[in-house]
Coordinates of C-alpha atoms and ligand atoms in Angstrom, one line a residue:
Chain G
M15 CA -8.6 26.9 -14.5
I16 CA -8.7 23.4 -12.8
T17 CA -9.5 20.6 -15.2
R18 CA -11.6 17.4 -14.2
T19 CA -8.3 15.6 -14.9
D20 CA -6.3 17.5 -12.7
L21 CA -8.8 17.0 -9.9
S22 CA -8.8 13.3 -10.5
L23 CA -5.1 13.0 -10.7
A24 CA -4.9 15.0 -7.3
T25 CA -7.2 12.3 -5.9
Y26 CA -5.1 9.5 -7.3
C27 CA -2.0 11.0 -5.7
L28 CA -3.8 11.3 -2.5
R29 CA -4.7 7.7 -2.5
L30 CA -1.3 6.6 -3.2
G31 CA 0.2 9.1 -0.5
D32 CA -2.4 8.2 2.2
D33 CA -1.6 4.5 1.6
A34 CA 2.2 5.5 2.3
L35 CA 1.5 7.9 5.2
V36 CA -0.7 5.7 7.3
M37 CA 1.6 2.7 6.6
S38 CA 4.6 4.8 7.5
H39 CA 2.8 5.9 10.8
R40 CA 2.3 2.2 11.8
F41 CA 6.0 1.5 11.2
G42 CA 6.9 4.5 13.4
E43 CA 5.0 2.8 16.2
W44 CA 7.1 -0.3 16.0
V45 CA 10.4 1.7 16.8
T46 CA 11.8 0.6 20.2
Y47 CA 9.6 -2.4 20.2
A48 CA 11.4 -4.4 17.6
P49 CA 12.7 -7.9 18.3
Q50 CA 16.2 -7.0 17.8
I51 CA 17.9 -3.7 17.3
E52 CA 18.9 -4.3 13.6
E53 CA 15.1 -4.6 13.2
D54 CA 14.4 -1.2 15.0
V55 CA 16.7 0.1 12.3
A56 CA 15.0 -1.6 9.5
L57 CA 11.5 -0.8 10.5
A58 CA 12.4 2.9 10.9
N59 CA 14.2 2.9 7.6
I60 CA 11.1 1.5 5.9
G61 CA 8.9 3.9 7.9
L62 CA 11.0 6.8 6.5
D63 CA 11.0 5.7 2.9
L64 CA 7.1 5.6 3.1
L65 CA 7.1 9.0 4.8
G66 CA 9.3 10.2 2.0
Q67 CA 6.9 9.1 -0.6
A68 CA 3.8 10.4 1.3
R69 CA 5.3 13.8 1.7
A70 CA 5.8 14.0 -2.1
L71 CA 2.6 12.7 -3.1
L72 CA 0.5 14.7 -0.8
T73 CA 2.4 17.7 -1.9
R74 CA 1.6 17.0 -5.4
S75 CA -1.9 16.3 -4.6
G76 CA -2.3 19.7 -3.0
E77 CA -0.8 21.2 -6.1
L78 CA -2.9 19.6 -8.7
A79 CA -6.0 20.3 -6.9
A80 CA -5.1 23.9 -6.4
G81 CA -4.9 25.0 -10.0
D82 CA -3.6 28.5 -9.6
G83 CA -4.9 29.1 -6.2
P84 CA -3.1 28.5 -3.0
A85 CA -2.2 24.8 -2.7
A86 CA -3.0 22.7 0.5
T87 CA 0.4 21.6 1.8
E88 CA 1.4 18.1 2.9
D89 CA 0.8 19.1 6.5
D90 CA -2.7 20.5 5.8
L91 CA -3.6 17.2 4.1
A92 CA -2.2 15.1 6.8
Y93 CA -3.2 17.0 9.9
W94 CA -6.2 18.8 9.3
R95 CA -8.4 16.5 7.3
D96 CA -10.9 14.2 9.2
E97 CA -11.1 10.5 8.9
R98 CA -13.5 10.2 6.3
A99 CA -11.5 12.4 4.0
F100 CA -8.5 9.8 4.2
T101 CA -8.3 7.5 1.0
N102 CA -6.0 4.8 2.1
V103 CA -7.0 1.2 2.0
H104 CA -7.8 -0.7 5.3
L105 CA -4.6 -2.8 4.9
V106 CA -2.2 -0.1 6.0
E107 CA -4.4 1.2 9.0
Q108 CA -4.6 -2.0 10.9
P109 CA -3.1 -2.1 14.4
R110 CA 0.4 -3.1 14.8
G111 CA -0.1 -6.8 15.8
D112 CA 2.9 -9.1 16.2
F113 CA 5.9 -9.2 14.3
A114 CA 4.4 -11.8 11.9
D115 CA 1.5 -9.4 11.1
V116 CA 3.8 -6.6 10.2
T117 CA 6.0 -8.8 8.0
V118 CA 3.0 -10.4 6.2
R119 CA 1.2 -7.0 5.7
L120 CA 4.7 -5.6 4.4
L121 CA 5.3 -8.7 2.1
W122 CA 1.7 -7.8 0.3
F123 CA 2.0 -4.0 0.5
A124 CA 5.5 -4.0 -0.8
A125 CA 4.8 -6.4 -3.5
Y126 CA 1.8 -4.1 -4.5
Q127 CA 3.8 -0.9 -4.2
H128 CA 6.6 -2.5 -6.3
A129 CA 4.2 -3.1 -9.1
L130 CA 2.6 0.0 -9.0
Y131 CA 5.5 2.0 -8.9
A132 CA 7.2 0.1 -11.8
A133 CA 4.2 0.9 -13.9
L134 CA 4.2 4.5 -12.9
T135 CA 7.9 5.5 -13.6
D136 CA 7.1 7.0 -17.0
H137 CA 3.8 8.7 -15.9
P138 CA 3.3 12.0 -18.0
D139 CA 3.1 14.0 -14.7
P140 CA 6.8 14.6 -14.1
T141 CA 6.6 14.7 -10.4
L142 CA 4.4 11.5 -10.1
G143 CA 7.0 9.7 -12.5
G144 CA 9.7 10.9 -10.6
V145 CA 8.3 9.9 -7.1
A146 CA 7.6 6.4 -8.6
A147 CA 11.2 6.1 -10.1
K148 CA 12.7 6.6 -6.8
A149 CA 10.2 4.8 -4.8
V150 CA 10.4 1.6 -7.1
K151 CA 14.1 1.1 -5.6
E152 CA 13.2 1.6 -2.0
V153 CA 10.2 -0.8 -2.0
A154 CA 12.2 -3.4 -3.8
Y155 CA 14.2 -3.3 -0.7
H156 CA 11.1 -3.5 1.5
L157 CA 9.9 -6.5 -0.7
D158 CA 13.1 -8.3 -0.1
H159 CA 13.2 -7.5 3.6
A160 CA 9.7 -8.9 4.1
T161 CA 10.5 -11.8 2.0
Q162 CA 13.6 -12.7 4.1
W163 CA 11.5 -12.5 7.4
V164 CA 8.5 -14.4 6.0
L165 CA 11.0 -17.3 5.0
R166 CA 12.6 -17.3 8.4
L167 CA 9.3 -17.0 10.3
G168 CA 7.4 -19.7 8.1
D169 CA 10.2 -22.1 8.1
G170 CA 11.7 -21.2 11.4
T171 CA 10.3 -22.9 14.7
A172 CA 6.7 -24.4 15.3
E173 CA 5.7 -21.2 17.1
S174 CA 6.9 -19.0 14.3
H175 CA 5.3 -21.0 11.7
R176 CA 2.1 -21.0 13.6
R177 CA 2.3 -17.3 14.0
A178 CA 3.0 -16.5 10.4
Q179 CA 0.2 -18.7 9.3
D180 CA -2.3 -16.9 11.6
A181 CA -0.9 -13.7 9.9
V182 CA -1.5 -14.8 6.5
A183 CA -4.8 -15.5 7.4
A184 CA -5.3 -12.3 9.2
V185 CA -4.3 -10.2 6.2
A186 CA -6.1 -12.0 3.7
P187 CA -9.4 -9.9 4.0
Y188 CA -7.5 -6.8 3.4
V189 CA -5.8 -8.0 0.2
D190 CA -8.5 -7.5 -2.3
E191 CA -9.0 -3.9 -1.8
L192 CA -5.6 -3.1 -3.2
F193 CA -6.6 -4.6 -6.5
T194 CA -10.2 -2.7 -6.8
D195 CA -11.0 -0.4 -9.6
D196 CA -13.5 2.4 -9.4
E197 CA -14.8 5.1 -11.9
L198 CA -12.1 7.4 -10.9
V199 CA -9.2 5.3 -11.4
T200 CA -10.8 3.7 -14.5
D201 CA -11.2 7.1 -16.4
L202 CA -7.7 7.9 -15.4
A203 CA -6.2 4.7 -16.6
D204 CA -8.1 5.2 -20.1
A205 CA -6.3 8.4 -20.5
G206 CA -2.8 6.7 -19.6
L207 CA -2.8 8.7 -16.3
A208 CA -3.1 5.8 -13.8
V209 CA -2.5 2.0 -13.4
L210 CA -5.7 0.1 -13.2
P211 CA -5.2 -1.9 -9.7
S212 CA -7.0 -4.9 -11.2
S213 CA -4.2 -5.1 -13.6
L214 CA -1.7 -5.6 -10.9
R215 CA -3.4 -8.5 -9.0
A216 CA -2.2 -11.5 -10.9
G217 CA 1.7 -10.4 -10.9
V218 CA 1.4 -9.4 -7.2
Q219 CA -0.6 -12.5 -6.1
S220 CA 2.1 -14.5 -7.9
V221 CA 5.0 -12.9 -6.2
V222 CA 3.4 -13.3 -2.6
T223 CA 2.1 -16.8 -3.1
A224 CA 5.7 -18.1 -4.4
V225 CA 7.1 -16.5 -1.1
L226 CA 4.5 -18.2 1.2
L227 CA 5.0 -21.5 -0.4
Q228 CA 8.8 -21.3 0.0
A229 CA 8.2 -20.3 3.5
T230 CA 6.0 -23.6 3.9
L231 CA 3.1 -21.4 4.6
T232 CA -0.4 -22.0 2.9
P233 CA -2.3 -19.0 1.2
V234 CA -5.7 -18.3 2.7
T235 CA -8.9 -17.4 0.9
P236 CA -10.8 -15.0 3.1
T237 CA -14.5 -15.3 3.9
W238 CA -15.0 -11.7 3.9
H239 CA -13.3 -8.4 2.2
A240 CA -12.6 -4.9 3.5
R241 CA -13.7 -2.3 1.2
G242 CA -14.5 1.5 1.2
G243 CA -11.2 2.9 2.3
R244 CA -10.8 4.8 -1.0
A245 CA -14.3 6.4 -0.3
G246 CA -13.1 7.3 3.1
V247 CA -15.0 4.5 4.9
H248 CA -12.4 3.0 7.3
S249 CA -12.0 0.4 10.0
E250 CA -12.4 1.5 13.7
S251 CA -8.7 1.2 14.3
M252 CA -8.5 4.4 11.9
G253 CA -9.9 7.0 14.3
P254 CA -7.7 6.5 17.4
M255 CA -4.5 6.3 15.1
L256 CA -5.5 9.9 13.5
A257 CA -6.3 11.1 17.2
V258 CA -2.9 10.6 18.1
M259 CA -1.2 11.8 14.9
Q260 CA -3.3 14.9 14.6
H261 CA -3.9 16.2 18.1
L262 CA -0.8 18.3 18.7
A263 CA -1.0 20.1 15.2
R264 CA -4.7 20.6 15.9
S265 CA -4.2 21.8 19.3
H266 CA -2.3 24.8 17.9
P267 CA -4.0 26.3 14.7
G268 CA -1.9 28.3 12.6
A269 CA 1.3 27.4 14.5
S270 CA 4.6 26.5 12.6
W271 CA 6.9 23.8 14.0
Chain T
M30 CA 15.7 38.4 18.9
S31 CA 17.4 37.2 15.6
Q32 CA 15.1 35.8 12.8
Q33 CA 17.9 34.0 11.0
L34 CA 18.5 30.5 12.2
P35 CA 22.3 30.1 12.3
G36 CA 23.8 28.2 9.5
R37 CA 26.8 25.8 9.3
D38 CA 29.2 28.6 9.7
V39 CA 28.2 28.9 13.4
V40 CA 29.6 26.1 15.5
L41 CA 26.7 24.8 17.9
N42 CA 28.5 21.8 19.4
A43 CA 31.6 20.1 20.1
A44 CA 31.3 17.8 17.0
E45 CA 31.8 20.7 14.8
T46 CA 35.0 21.8 15.9
G47 CA 37.3 19.6 13.7
A48 CA 38.3 17.4 16.9
V49 CA 36.3 14.2 15.5
E50 CA 38.1 14.6 12.1
A51 CA 41.2 15.0 13.7
A52 CA 40.9 11.9 16.0
A53 CA 39.7 9.9 12.9
A54 CA 43.0 10.9 11.2
T55 CA 45.1 9.1 14.1
T56 CA 43.1 6.3 15.3
H57 CA 44.2 3.7 12.6
R58 CA 47.6 2.5 13.7
G59 CA 49.4 0.5 11.1
P60 CA 49.5 -3.3 11.5
H61 CA 52.1 -4.5 13.8
T62 CA 53.8 -7.7 13.5
D63 CA 55.2 -8.1 17.1
V64 CA 52.9 -10.0 19.4
A65 CA 52.8 -8.6 22.7
V66 CA 53.7 -10.9 25.4
D67 CA 53.6 -8.8 28.5
L68 CA 52.2 -5.4 29.7
T69 CA 55.5 -3.6 28.8
Q70 CA 54.0 -3.0 25.2
F71 CA 50.7 -1.9 26.8
E72 CA 52.3 0.7 28.9
A73 CA 54.7 1.7 26.2
L74 CA 51.5 2.2 23.7
I75 CA 49.7 4.1 26.3
A76 CA 52.6 6.3 27.1
A77 CA 53.1 7.1 23.4
D78 CA 49.2 8.0 23.1
Q79 CA 48.8 4.9 20.6
R80 CA 45.7 3.0 20.2
I81 CA 45.3 -0.4 22.0
E82 CA 43.8 -3.2 19.6
P83 CA 41.8 -6.2 20.5
R84 CA 44.8 -8.5 19.8
D85 CA 47.3 -6.6 22.2
V86 CA 47.6 -7.9 25.7
M87 CA 46.2 -5.5 28.3
P88 CA 45.5 -5.4 32.0
E89 CA 42.3 -7.0 33.0
A90 CA 41.4 -4.0 35.0
Y91 CA 41.5 -1.9 31.8
R92 CA 39.5 -4.4 29.9
R93 CA 36.6 -4.7 32.6
S94 CA 36.8 -0.8 32.9
L95 CA 36.1 -0.6 29.2
V96 CA 33.3 -3.1 29.1
R97 CA 31.5 -1.4 31.7
Q98 CA 31.8 2.0 29.9
I99 CA 31.1 0.9 26.5
A100 CA 28.1 -1.3 27.6
Q101 CA 26.8 1.8 29.5
H102 CA 27.4 4.0 26.5
A103 CA 25.5 1.3 24.2
H104 CA 22.8 0.9 26.7
S105 CA 22.2 4.7 26.9
E106 CA 21.8 4.9 23.1
I107 CA 19.1 2.3 23.1
I108 CA 17.2 3.3 26.2
G109 CA 17.4 6.9 24.8
M110 CA 15.3 5.8 21.9
Q111 CA 12.4 5.5 24.1
P112 CA 11.7 9.1 25.3
E113 CA 11.9 10.3 21.8
G114 CA 10.3 7.2 20.2
A115 CA 7.3 7.9 22.1
W116 CA 6.8 11.2 19.9
I117 CA 7.4 9.9 16.4
S118 CA 3.4 9.3 16.2
R119 CA 2.7 12.6 17.6
A120 CA 5.0 14.9 15.6
P121 CA 3.3 18.0 14.5
S122 CA 4.5 18.2 10.9
L123 CA 5.5 15.5 8.5
R124 CA 8.9 17.2 8.2
R125 CA 9.3 16.9 12.0
K126 CA 8.1 13.4 11.9
A127 CA 10.8 12.3 9.2
I128 CA 13.6 14.0 11.2
L129 CA 12.7 12.4 14.5
M130 CA 12.4 9.0 13.0
A131 CA 15.8 9.5 11.5
K132 CA 17.3 10.6 14.6
V133 CA 15.8 7.6 16.9
Q134 CA 17.1 5.3 14.1
D135 CA 20.5 6.9 14.3
E136 CA 20.5 6.0 18.0
A137 CA 19.6 2.3 17.4
G138 CA 22.6 2.2 14.9
H139 CA 24.8 3.9 17.7
G140 CA 23.9 1.2 20.0
L141 CA 24.9 -1.3 17.4
Y142 CA 28.4 0.2 16.7
L143 CA 29.0 0.3 20.5
Y144 CA 27.8 -3.2 21.2
S145 CA 30.3 -4.5 18.5
A146 CA 33.2 -2.3 20.0
A147 CA 32.2 -4.0 23.4
E148 CA 32.1 -7.6 21.6
T149 CA 36.0 -7.1 20.7
L150 CA 36.7 -7.3 24.5
G151 CA 35.3 -10.7 24.7
V152 CA 31.8 -10.1 25.8
S153 CA 28.4 -10.8 23.9
R154 CA 25.7 -8.5 22.9
D155 CA 23.3 -10.8 24.5
D156 CA 25.0 -11.0 27.8
L157 CA 25.3 -7.2 27.9
L158 CA 21.5 -6.8 27.0
D159 CA 20.6 -9.4 29.7
Q160 CA 22.7 -7.3 32.3
L161 CA 21.0 -4.2 31.3
H162 CA 17.5 -6.0 31.7
E163 CA 18.4 -7.4 34.9
G164 CA 19.5 -4.1 36.4
R165 CA 23.0 -5.1 36.6
Q166 CA 24.4 -2.5 34.2
R167 CA 23.5 1.2 33.9
Y168 CA 22.6 3.6 31.3
S169 CA 22.6 7.4 31.3
S170 CA 20.3 8.6 34.2
I171 CA 19.1 11.3 31.9
F172 CA 16.7 9.0 30.1
N173 CA 14.9 8.5 33.4
Y174 CA 13.2 11.9 32.9
P175 CA 9.7 12.0 31.0
T176 CA 9.1 13.6 27.8
L177 CA 5.9 15.7 28.4
T178 CA 5.6 17.9 25.5
W179 CA 6.9 18.3 21.9
A180 CA 9.2 21.0 23.2
D181 CA 11.1 18.1 25.0
M182 CA 12.2 16.9 21.5
G183 CA 13.9 20.2 21.1
A184 CA 15.4 20.2 24.6
I185 CA 16.6 16.6 24.2
G186 CA 18.5 17.4 21.0
W187 CA 19.8 20.7 22.0
L188 CA 20.9 19.9 25.7
V189 CA 21.1 16.1 25.9
D190 CA 22.6 15.4 22.6
G191 CA 24.6 18.5 23.1
A192 CA 26.1 17.2 26.4
A193 CA 26.5 13.8 25.0
I194 CA 28.7 15.2 22.2
M195 CA 30.7 17.3 24.7
N196 CA 31.4 14.0 26.8
Q197 CA 32.1 12.1 23.5
V198 CA 34.4 14.1 21.4
P199 CA 37.4 13.4 23.8
L200 CA 36.4 9.7 23.4
C201 CA 37.3 9.8 19.8
R202 CA 40.9 9.9 20.9
C203 CA 40.4 6.9 23.6
S204 CA 43.3 4.7 23.9
Y205 CA 41.1 1.7 22.9
G206 CA 41.0 1.6 19.0
P207 CA 37.5 -0.1 18.4
Y208 CA 35.8 2.2 20.9
A209 CA 37.5 5.3 19.6
R210 CA 36.5 4.3 16.1
A211 CA 32.8 3.4 17.0
V212 CA 32.6 6.9 18.9
I213 CA 34.0 8.7 15.8
R214 CA 31.1 7.3 13.6
V215 CA 28.7 8.2 16.6
C216 CA 29.8 11.7 16.8
K217 CA 29.5 12.4 13.1
E218 CA 25.8 11.7 13.4
E219 CA 25.3 13.5 16.5
S220 CA 25.8 17.0 15.5
F221 CA 22.6 16.8 13.1
H222 CA 20.8 15.5 16.5
Q223 CA 21.9 18.5 18.4
R224 CA 21.1 21.0 15.5
Q225 CA 17.6 19.7 14.8
G226 CA 16.8 20.2 18.6
F227 CA 18.3 23.7 18.6
E228 CA 16.1 24.4 15.6
I229 CA 12.9 23.0 17.2
L230 CA 13.4 25.4 20.1
W231 CA 14.3 28.2 17.9
T232 CA 11.1 27.7 16.0
L233 CA 9.0 27.5 19.0
A234 CA 10.5 30.6 20.7
R235 CA 9.3 32.5 17.6
G236 CA 5.8 30.8 17.6
T237 CA 2.7 31.4 19.4
D238 CA 2.7 32.2 23.2
A239 CA 1.7 28.6 24.0
Q240 CA 4.6 27.3 21.9
R241 CA 6.9 29.7 23.6
A242 CA 5.8 28.7 26.9
M243 CA 6.2 25.0 26.0
A244 CA 9.8 25.7 25.1
Q245 CA 10.6 27.4 28.0
D246 CA 9.1 24.8 30.3
A247 CA 11.1 22.1 28.6
V248 CA 14.2 24.0 28.9
D249 CA 13.5 24.5 32.6
R250 CA 13.2 20.7 33.2
W251 CA 16.1 19.6 31.1
W252 CA 18.6 22.1 32.0
W253 CA 19.9 20.6 35.3
P254 CA 19.4 17.1 34.4
A255 CA 21.7 17.9 31.4
L256 CA 24.5 19.4 33.5
M257 CA 24.5 16.0 35.7
M258 CA 25.2 14.2 32.4
F259 CA 28.8 15.0 33.0
G260 CA 28.8 12.9 36.3
P261 CA 29.6 13.8 39.9
P262 CA 32.3 16.8 40.7
D263 CA 35.8 15.8 40.3
D264 CA 36.6 15.2 43.8
E265 CA 33.9 12.4 44.1
S266 CA 34.3 10.9 40.8
T267 CA 35.4 7.2 41.5
H268 CA 36.7 6.1 38.2
S269 CA 38.2 9.0 36.8
A270 CA 41.8 9.1 37.8
Q271 CA 42.4 5.6 36.4
S272 CA 40.4 6.2 33.3
M273 CA 42.6 9.4 32.6
A274 CA 45.8 7.3 33.2
W275 CA 44.7 4.6 30.7
G276 CA 44.0 7.5 28.0
I277 CA 40.2 6.4 28.1
K278 CA 39.0 9.8 29.7
R279 CA 40.9 13.0 28.4
F280 CA 38.9 15.6 30.5
S281 CA 37.5 15.8 34.0
N282 CA 33.7 15.9 34.6
D283 CA 34.0 19.5 35.8
E284 CA 36.2 20.5 32.7
L285 CA 33.5 19.3 30.3
R286 CA 30.5 20.5 32.3
Q287 CA 32.2 24.1 32.3
R288 CA 32.7 23.8 28.5
F289 CA 29.2 22.8 27.9
V290 CA 27.8 25.9 30.0
D291 CA 30.2 28.1 28.2
I292 CA 29.1 26.9 24.8
T293 CA 25.4 26.4 25.5
V294 CA 24.6 29.9 27.5
P295 CA 25.1 32.2 24.3
Q296 CA 23.0 29.6 22.3
A297 CA 20.0 30.0 24.9
Q298 CA 20.4 33.8 24.4
R299 CA 20.2 33.3 20.5
I300 CA 17.2 31.1 20.8
G301 CA 15.6 33.5 23.2
L302 CA 15.1 31.2 26.3
T303 CA 16.0 31.6 29.8
L304 CA 18.2 28.9 31.7
P305 CA 16.7 28.3 34.9
D306 CA 19.6 29.3 37.1
A307 CA 19.7 32.7 38.9
D308 CA 23.3 32.6 39.6
L309 CA 24.5 32.1 35.9
A310 CA 27.0 34.9 35.4
L311 CA 29.8 35.7 33.1
D312 CA 33.1 35.8 34.8
E313 CA 34.8 38.7 32.8
E314 CA 38.2 37.7 33.8
S315 CA 38.2 34.0 32.9
G316 CA 35.8 34.3 30.2
H317 CA 33.7 31.3 31.8
W318 CA 30.1 31.4 32.6
R319 CA 29.6 30.5 36.3
F320 CA 26.6 28.6 37.3
G321 CA 24.6 27.6 40.4
E322 CA 24.9 24.7 42.9
I323 CA 23.8 21.3 41.2
D324 CA 21.3 19.3 43.3
W325 CA 23.5 16.1 43.7
S326 CA 21.0 14.5 45.8
E327 CA 18.5 14.5 42.9
F328 CA 21.4 13.0 40.6
E329 CA 22.0 10.2 43.3
R330 CA 18.4 9.6 43.9
V331 CA 17.5 8.8 40.1
L332 CA 20.9 6.9 39.8
R333 CA 19.6 4.7 42.8
G334 CA 16.4 3.8 40.7
D335 CA 14.2 6.3 42.2
G336 CA 13.5 8.4 39.0
P337 CA 10.2 9.1 37.3
C338 CA 11.0 6.7 34.5
N339 CA 13.6 4.2 35.7
A340 CA 11.2 1.3 36.1
T341 CA 9.3 1.8 32.8
R342 CA 12.4 2.3 30.8
V343 CA 13.8 -1.0 31.7
A344 CA 10.3 -2.9 31.6
H345 CA 9.8 -1.6 28.0
R346 CA 13.2 -2.7 27.0
R347 CA 12.5 -5.9 28.4
A348 CA 9.2 -6.3 27.2
A349 CA 10.4 -5.8 23.6
H350 CA 13.1 -8.4 24.1
E351 CA 10.8 -10.8 25.5
D352 CA 8.2 -10.4 22.9
G353 CA 10.9 -10.8 20.2
A354 CA 12.3 -14.0 21.5
W355 CA 10.2 -16.2 19.1
V356 CA 11.5 -14.2 16.2
R357 CA 15.1 -14.5 17.2
E358 CA 14.6 -18.0 17.7
A359 CA 13.1 -18.5 14.5
A360 CA 15.9 -16.6 12.7
A361 CA 18.2 -18.9 14.6
A362 CA 16.5 -22.1 13.5
Y363 CA 16.1 -20.8 9.9
A364 CA 19.9 -20.0 9.8
A365 CA 20.7 -23.6 11.1
K366 CA 18.4 -25.3 8.3
Q367 CA 20.0 -23.4 5.8
R368 CA 23.7 -24.4 6.8
V369 CA 22.4 -28.1 6.9
Q370 CA 21.1 -27.8 3.5
E371 CA 24.1 -26.1 1.9
P372 CA 26.9 -28.5 0.8
A373 CA 30.1 -28.3 2.8
A374 CA 32.6 -26.0 0.9
Ligands
LIG401 FE1 23.4 8.6 19.9
LIG402 FE1 21.9 11.6 19.6

């Protein structure tokens, strides 16, 4: 028997896993395009960490949703769901942009993931708690890496400052969605099985704001907000990304690789 | 056809024969206090099969030859990221995606080790990259072929990394210490690259008809270019004799090519794919696999720049470098500001 809580927890794992998977995919797109070879290594490294998190979270989601039946695998979930079934936030699906875009996006996302995973390390589900305990160390490095680069870009040359400031403005509309609660997560949080996204907002915002100010950048209040990712309503950049990611697997139904 | 993927007990490539470890054990010569003043010591060290270190006096031609070779090796690692990097976004399973991303990341790391080794000879990485971008230094021609299907990830890992390992294991005993040590680090990671390629093809060969066809097509396209990776035949190789005398090169092009064929043919049989050479036959007497004529006109054509991807590989590299210029300038400007702010120690 599958309980309602198991199903909710499966969806919760799927959300976190989709965030990590899609962000990882975008980092994979950077490899061979980085401004220096060290950064090809670093961006691939971050992408690999995120992919590892995604694989564990998707696998757990499949198990929880299956009960005693056959579980959907990480690949079933990554390659055979359509766009409307993906539950990631818009922030992670945005196209590559320039190096300032990826850096500022990572600053927000790593700060968010760090707060989130830190709060999930003693989760009653041992798999989720285990993923969080490992991932919190990985994302601490991502946060540090993003911080170092935001400082260099913000306080580097006039051009890098301008590009970094543009990136701060470009990412601003996508931040709010990270901290938006809905019924599913509120119910889970009430049962001690999830972290309420809104509870992370103040802490994450203060981490990011401190970095931006030190980098001589100005935080930006957006005029609009992306919303709907958790319900599978994405931006137009999501479709082409999934087309690339999924086409080979879908061209060979039933094949092993 | 065996259904059991060979484990670690089966040696698949030259990095798994113990040669890398043996070279690693001898590559560090103790600190020597006597400063060389003429080439007598260089010659004595070469004669005794000892390592030359950056502080040693060395002939200018030796230094130049090493710069050329190490730079070409480093460039190959970096350019070699492109044909596989293009498939990270399309990898057909998350496990494969992770392995491929890790492999391409390794190649970037190899580039870094090797540029550092080159820098011990008094050149800068920036200069070497400029020469790559301007077409004044080469990289391995193999990367001028396109990756058309997923099976190419298998063929590259198995054949291209396999051939690279065969070329590089002897370099672990190269007379120039920093290069030898860099190559030891490289070789330790390469074995995984070759194995994951073997495993991709092994899996495809046991998959659907379409997967099997994909695997065979990839091997058909990569086999001959992989054999060309060992360079021209011995009687036409320009740098070989001097490199041998200097202890940079240990085996001839043809010797290494033959070893590669000998180790690879049984693996192709194990995978269950056919190598595209009707003349391939075991010479019972010598135990060597005899192979057909290599089309050296193709090799020379691609080397001259007339290969399918020569232009795009360099253009891609140059674009990444130019697009990233503002980032590197920002990092330099920021570092300079930090130095000014820090009180002088
Ligand atoms: Fe390599
Ligand atoms: Fe490799």
